Coordinates of C-alpha atoms and ligand atoms in Angstrom, one line a residue:
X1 CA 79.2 110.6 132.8
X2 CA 75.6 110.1 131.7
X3 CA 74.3 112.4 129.4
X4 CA 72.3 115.2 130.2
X5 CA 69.5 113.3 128.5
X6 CA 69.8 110.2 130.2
X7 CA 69.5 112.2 133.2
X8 CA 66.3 113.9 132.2
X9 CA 64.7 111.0 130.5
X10 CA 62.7 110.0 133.4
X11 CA 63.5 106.6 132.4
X12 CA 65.5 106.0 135.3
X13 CA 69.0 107.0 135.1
X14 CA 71.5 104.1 134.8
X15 CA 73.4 105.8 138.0
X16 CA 73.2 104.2 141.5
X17 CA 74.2 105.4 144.2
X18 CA 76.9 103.7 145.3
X19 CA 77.3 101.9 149.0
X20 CA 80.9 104.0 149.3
X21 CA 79.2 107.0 147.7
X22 CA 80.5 106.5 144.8
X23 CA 78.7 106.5 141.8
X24 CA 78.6 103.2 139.7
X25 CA 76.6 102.3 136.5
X26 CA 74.8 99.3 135.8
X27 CA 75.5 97.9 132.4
X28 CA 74.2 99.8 129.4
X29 CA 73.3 96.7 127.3
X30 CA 72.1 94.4 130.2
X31 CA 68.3 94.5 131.3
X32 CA 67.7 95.4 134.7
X33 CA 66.8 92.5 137.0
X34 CA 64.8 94.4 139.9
X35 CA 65.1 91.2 142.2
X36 CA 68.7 91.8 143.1
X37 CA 70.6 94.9 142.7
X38 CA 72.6 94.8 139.5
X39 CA 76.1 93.8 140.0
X40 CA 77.9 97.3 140.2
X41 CA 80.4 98.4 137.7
X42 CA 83.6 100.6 138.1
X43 CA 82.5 104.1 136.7
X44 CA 85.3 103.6 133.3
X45 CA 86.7 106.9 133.3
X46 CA 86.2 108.6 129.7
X47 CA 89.8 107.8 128.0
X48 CA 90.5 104.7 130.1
X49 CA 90.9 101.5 128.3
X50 CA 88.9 98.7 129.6
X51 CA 92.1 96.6 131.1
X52 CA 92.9 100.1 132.9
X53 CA 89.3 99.6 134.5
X54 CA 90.4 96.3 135.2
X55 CA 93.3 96.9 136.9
X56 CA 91.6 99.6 138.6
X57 CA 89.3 97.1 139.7
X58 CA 91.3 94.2 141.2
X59 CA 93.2 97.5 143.0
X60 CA 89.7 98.8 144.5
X61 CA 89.2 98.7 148.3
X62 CA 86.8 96.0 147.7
X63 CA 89.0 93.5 146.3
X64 CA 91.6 94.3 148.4
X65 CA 89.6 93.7 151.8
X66 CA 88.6 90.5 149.8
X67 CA 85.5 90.7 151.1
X68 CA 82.8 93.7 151.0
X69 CA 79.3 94.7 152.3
X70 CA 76.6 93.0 150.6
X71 CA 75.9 96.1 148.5
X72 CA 79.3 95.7 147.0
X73 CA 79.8 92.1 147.0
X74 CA 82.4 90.7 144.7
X75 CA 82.4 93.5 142.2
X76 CA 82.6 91.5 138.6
X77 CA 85.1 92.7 136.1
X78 CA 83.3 95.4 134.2
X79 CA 81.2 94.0 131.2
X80 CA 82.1 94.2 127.6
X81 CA 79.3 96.6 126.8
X82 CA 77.7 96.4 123.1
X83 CA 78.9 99.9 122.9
X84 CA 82.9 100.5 122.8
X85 CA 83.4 103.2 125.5
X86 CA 86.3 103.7 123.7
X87 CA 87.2 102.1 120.2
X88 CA 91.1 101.8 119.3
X89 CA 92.5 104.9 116.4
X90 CA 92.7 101.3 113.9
X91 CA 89.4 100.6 114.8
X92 CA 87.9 104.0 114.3
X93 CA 89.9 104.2 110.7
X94 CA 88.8 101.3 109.5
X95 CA 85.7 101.6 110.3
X96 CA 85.8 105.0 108.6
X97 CA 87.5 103.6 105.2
X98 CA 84.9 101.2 104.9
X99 CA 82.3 103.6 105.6
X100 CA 83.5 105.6 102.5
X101 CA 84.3 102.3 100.8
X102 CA 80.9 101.7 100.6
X103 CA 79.6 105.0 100.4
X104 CA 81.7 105.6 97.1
X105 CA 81.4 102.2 95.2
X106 CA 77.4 103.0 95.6
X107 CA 78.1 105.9 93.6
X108 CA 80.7 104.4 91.4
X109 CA 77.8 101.6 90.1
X110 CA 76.4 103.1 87.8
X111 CA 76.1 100.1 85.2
X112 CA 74.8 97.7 88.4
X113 CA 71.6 97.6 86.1
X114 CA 69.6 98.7 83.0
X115 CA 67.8 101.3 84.3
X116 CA 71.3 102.8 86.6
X117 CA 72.2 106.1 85.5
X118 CA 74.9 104.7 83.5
X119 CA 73.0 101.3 82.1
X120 CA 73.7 101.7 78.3
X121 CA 77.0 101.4 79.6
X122 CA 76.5 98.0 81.3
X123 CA 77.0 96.0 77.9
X124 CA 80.5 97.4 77.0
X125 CA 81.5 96.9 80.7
X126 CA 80.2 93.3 80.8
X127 CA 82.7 93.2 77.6
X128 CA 85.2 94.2 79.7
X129 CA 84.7 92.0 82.3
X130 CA 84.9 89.0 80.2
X131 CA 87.9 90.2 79.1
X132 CA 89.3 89.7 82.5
X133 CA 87.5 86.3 83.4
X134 CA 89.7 83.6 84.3
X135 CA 88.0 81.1 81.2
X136 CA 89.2 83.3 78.8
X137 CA 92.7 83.7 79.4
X138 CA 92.9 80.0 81.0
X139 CA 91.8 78.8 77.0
X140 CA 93.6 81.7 75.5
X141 CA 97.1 80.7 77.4
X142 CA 96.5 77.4 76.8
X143 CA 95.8 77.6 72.9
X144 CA 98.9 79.8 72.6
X145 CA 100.8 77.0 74.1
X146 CA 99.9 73.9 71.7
X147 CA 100.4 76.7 68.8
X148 CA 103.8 77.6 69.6
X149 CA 106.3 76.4 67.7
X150 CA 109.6 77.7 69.8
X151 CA 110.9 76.7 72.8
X152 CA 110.9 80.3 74.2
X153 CA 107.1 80.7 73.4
X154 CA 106.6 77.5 74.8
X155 CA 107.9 78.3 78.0
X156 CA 106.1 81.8 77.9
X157 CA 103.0 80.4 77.8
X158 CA 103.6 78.0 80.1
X159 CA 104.4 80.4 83.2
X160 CA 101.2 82.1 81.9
X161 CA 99.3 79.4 82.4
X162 CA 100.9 78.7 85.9
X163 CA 100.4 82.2 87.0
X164 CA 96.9 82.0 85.9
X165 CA 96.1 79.0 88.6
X166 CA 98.1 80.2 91.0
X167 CA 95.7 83.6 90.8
X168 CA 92.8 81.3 90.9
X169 CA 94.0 79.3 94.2
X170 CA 95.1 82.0 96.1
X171 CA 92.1 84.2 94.9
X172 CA 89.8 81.4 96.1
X173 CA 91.7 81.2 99.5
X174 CA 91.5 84.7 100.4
X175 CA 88.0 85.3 99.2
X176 CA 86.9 82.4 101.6
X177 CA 89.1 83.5 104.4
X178 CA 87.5 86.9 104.2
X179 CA 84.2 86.0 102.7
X180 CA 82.9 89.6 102.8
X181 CA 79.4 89.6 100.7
X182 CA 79.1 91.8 97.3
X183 CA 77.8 95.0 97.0
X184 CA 73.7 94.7 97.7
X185 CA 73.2 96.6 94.1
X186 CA 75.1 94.0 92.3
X187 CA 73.1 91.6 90.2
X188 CA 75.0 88.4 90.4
X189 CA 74.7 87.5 86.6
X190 CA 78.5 86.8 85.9
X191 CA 78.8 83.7 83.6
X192 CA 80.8 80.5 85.3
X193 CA 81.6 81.5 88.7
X194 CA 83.0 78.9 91.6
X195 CA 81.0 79.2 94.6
X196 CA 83.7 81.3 96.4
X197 CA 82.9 84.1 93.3
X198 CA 79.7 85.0 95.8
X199 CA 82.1 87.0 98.4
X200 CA 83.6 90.0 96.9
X201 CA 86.7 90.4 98.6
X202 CA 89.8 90.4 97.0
X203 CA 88.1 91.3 92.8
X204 CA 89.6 88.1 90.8
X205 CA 89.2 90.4 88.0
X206 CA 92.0 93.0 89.3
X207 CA 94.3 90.3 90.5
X208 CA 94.2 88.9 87.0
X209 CA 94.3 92.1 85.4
X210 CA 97.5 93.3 87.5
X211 CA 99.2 90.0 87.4
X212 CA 99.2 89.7 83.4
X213 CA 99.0 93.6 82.5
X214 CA 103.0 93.2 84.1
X215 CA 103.5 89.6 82.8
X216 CA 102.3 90.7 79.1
X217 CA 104.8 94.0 79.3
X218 CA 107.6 91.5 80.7
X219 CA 107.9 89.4 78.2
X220 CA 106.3 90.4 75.3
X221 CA 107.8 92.9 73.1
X222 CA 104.8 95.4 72.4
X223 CA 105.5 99.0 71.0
X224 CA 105.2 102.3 73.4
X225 CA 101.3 102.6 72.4
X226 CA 100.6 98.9 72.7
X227 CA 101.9 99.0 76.2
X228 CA 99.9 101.5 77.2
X229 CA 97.2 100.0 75.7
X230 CA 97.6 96.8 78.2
X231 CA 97.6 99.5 81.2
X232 CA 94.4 100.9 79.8
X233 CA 93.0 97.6 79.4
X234 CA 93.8 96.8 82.8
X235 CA 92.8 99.9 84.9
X236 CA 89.8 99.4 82.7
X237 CA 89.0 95.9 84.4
X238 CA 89.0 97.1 87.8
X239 CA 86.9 100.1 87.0
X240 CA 84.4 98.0 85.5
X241 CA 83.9 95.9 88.7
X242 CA 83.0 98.7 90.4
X243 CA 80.7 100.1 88.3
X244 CA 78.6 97.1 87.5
X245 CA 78.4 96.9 91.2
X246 CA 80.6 93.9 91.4
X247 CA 82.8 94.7 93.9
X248 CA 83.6 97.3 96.6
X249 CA 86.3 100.1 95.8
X250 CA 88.4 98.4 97.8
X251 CA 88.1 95.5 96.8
X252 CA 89.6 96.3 93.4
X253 CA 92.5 98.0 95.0
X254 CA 93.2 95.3 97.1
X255 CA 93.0 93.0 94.0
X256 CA 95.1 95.2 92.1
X257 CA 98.2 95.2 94.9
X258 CA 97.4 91.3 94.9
X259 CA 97.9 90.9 91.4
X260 CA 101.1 93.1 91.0
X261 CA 102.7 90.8 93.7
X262 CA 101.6 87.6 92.3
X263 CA 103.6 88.5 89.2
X264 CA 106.8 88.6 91.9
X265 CA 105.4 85.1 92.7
X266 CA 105.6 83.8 89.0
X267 CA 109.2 85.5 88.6
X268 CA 110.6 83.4 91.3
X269 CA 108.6 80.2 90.8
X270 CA 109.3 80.4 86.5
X271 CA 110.0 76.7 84.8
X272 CA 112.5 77.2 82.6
X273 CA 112.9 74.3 80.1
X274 CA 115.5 72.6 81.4
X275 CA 113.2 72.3 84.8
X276 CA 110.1 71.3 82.7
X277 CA 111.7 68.7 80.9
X278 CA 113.2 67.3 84.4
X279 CA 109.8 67.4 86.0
X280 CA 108.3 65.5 82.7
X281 CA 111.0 63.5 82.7
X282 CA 109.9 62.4 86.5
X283 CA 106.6 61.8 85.2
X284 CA 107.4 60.2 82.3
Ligands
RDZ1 C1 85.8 79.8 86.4 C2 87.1 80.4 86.4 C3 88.2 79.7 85.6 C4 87.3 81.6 86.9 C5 86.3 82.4 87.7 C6 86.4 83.8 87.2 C7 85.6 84.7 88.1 C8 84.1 84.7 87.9 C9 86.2 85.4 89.0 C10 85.5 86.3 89.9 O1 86.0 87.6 89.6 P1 85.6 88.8 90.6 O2 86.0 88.4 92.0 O3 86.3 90.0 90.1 O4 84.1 89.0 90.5

């Protein structure tokens, strides 16, 4: 039903009286062309889904004569207004988890730049976030590799390694399948980025966080305070994309459920040495 201030606008309501008295609107979003009478739509009853309007449609007395007066004409199927009549429960939630989303990593960024409320902070969490960058661990993994002198360390690092590009590939996939922009307060000054590293969605950071947090306490024997130290380390990561104003909050979560099952991924895809040596021996 129009609203009582639609009504009252004086702006001409957007009700016509219908040929069949019945009331029909003319589309909400579409100017109206004075030369011919807009094409009438079915009055969507408030609840009704649009395909229930439809079928309510192809059923009306109109359609069913096949033919109508002039004033009624072949009545089109009703519009897809810019305004949803009637938006889905999903499409209301989401829309409501993004609004918070965004509402709290505003407030969360408080290092996004000198002068934030939190800017002395910034340095110690640009620390952390080259803690978590891929260059870092990519040399580090690599490095521990050539060093090791056992077979078991060897194949360790190797995995590492693996996992570390397979996070990179899939990261890279997904962030330019969604490509959902960064947070407008972020200040893009991250050091070697691909070009991918401009959307925000899934954080790279809490992927690569997650995925070697687990595979450090998997295979690496650490004591109780060590370990938690990793987890620390790790929830530290994600918190810092968010406050520099990197990345959404859900982004981060997102990247951290990413990362936890890349690790999965790495488990079932591990070379053992017997499997490396056949695949060098192919190359060889
Ligand atoms: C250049 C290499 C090897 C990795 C890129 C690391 C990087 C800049 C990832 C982006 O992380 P966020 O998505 O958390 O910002």
């Amino acid at each position: 039903m129009p609203s009582p201030k639609a009504k009252n606008s004086g702006r001409g309501s957007p009700v016509l009286g219908g040929a069949n008295g019945r009331y029909e609107f003319m589309s909400l979003t579409k100017p109206l062309n004075r030369s011919s009478p807009p094409p009438p739509l079915l009055l969507q009853r408030q609840g009704s889904d649009p395909t229930t309007a439809r079928l309510r449609l192809s059923e009306s007395p109109t359609r069913r004569r096949g033919s109508g007066s002039s004033s009624a004409g072949q009545v089109p199927p009703p519009e897809e207004d810019g305004i949803r009549l009637n938006p889905s429960f999903a499409r209301v939630a989401l829309s409501s988890l993004l609004a918070v989303d965004l509402w709290m990593s505003k407030r969360l960024g408080v290092c996004a730049c000198e002068d934030s409320a939190w800017g002395s902070v910034r340095p110690l969490m640009k620390l952390i976030e080259i803690s978590g960058h891929g260059i870092p661990w990519l040399a580090g993994a690599a490095y521990c590799l050539y060093k090791s002198d056992s077979a078991a360390g060897q194949e360790v690092m190797l995995n590492l390694l693996m996992g570390l590009l397979l996070d990179l590939i899939l990261v890279t996939i997904v962030k330019a399948s969604v490509r959902r922009r960064r947070p407008a307060h972020n200040r893009m000054d991250m050091f070697a980025t691909f070009s991918v590293d401009r959307y925000s969605f899934p954080s790279g950071h809490a992927t690569r966080a997650a995925m070697c947090g687990r595979f450090l306490l998997a295979h690496l024997v650490l004591a109780a305070p060590l370990r938690v130290l990793v987890l620390l380390w790790a929830g530290l990561v994600g918190l810092s994309r968010v406050m520099l104003g990197r990345h959404n909050v859900t982004d981060v979560v997102f990247g951290f459920g990413m990362g936890y099952c890349q690790y999965n991924l790495v488990e079932v895809l591990w070379l053992s040495p017997q499997t490396l040596q056949g695949l060098l021996g192919h190359l060889a």
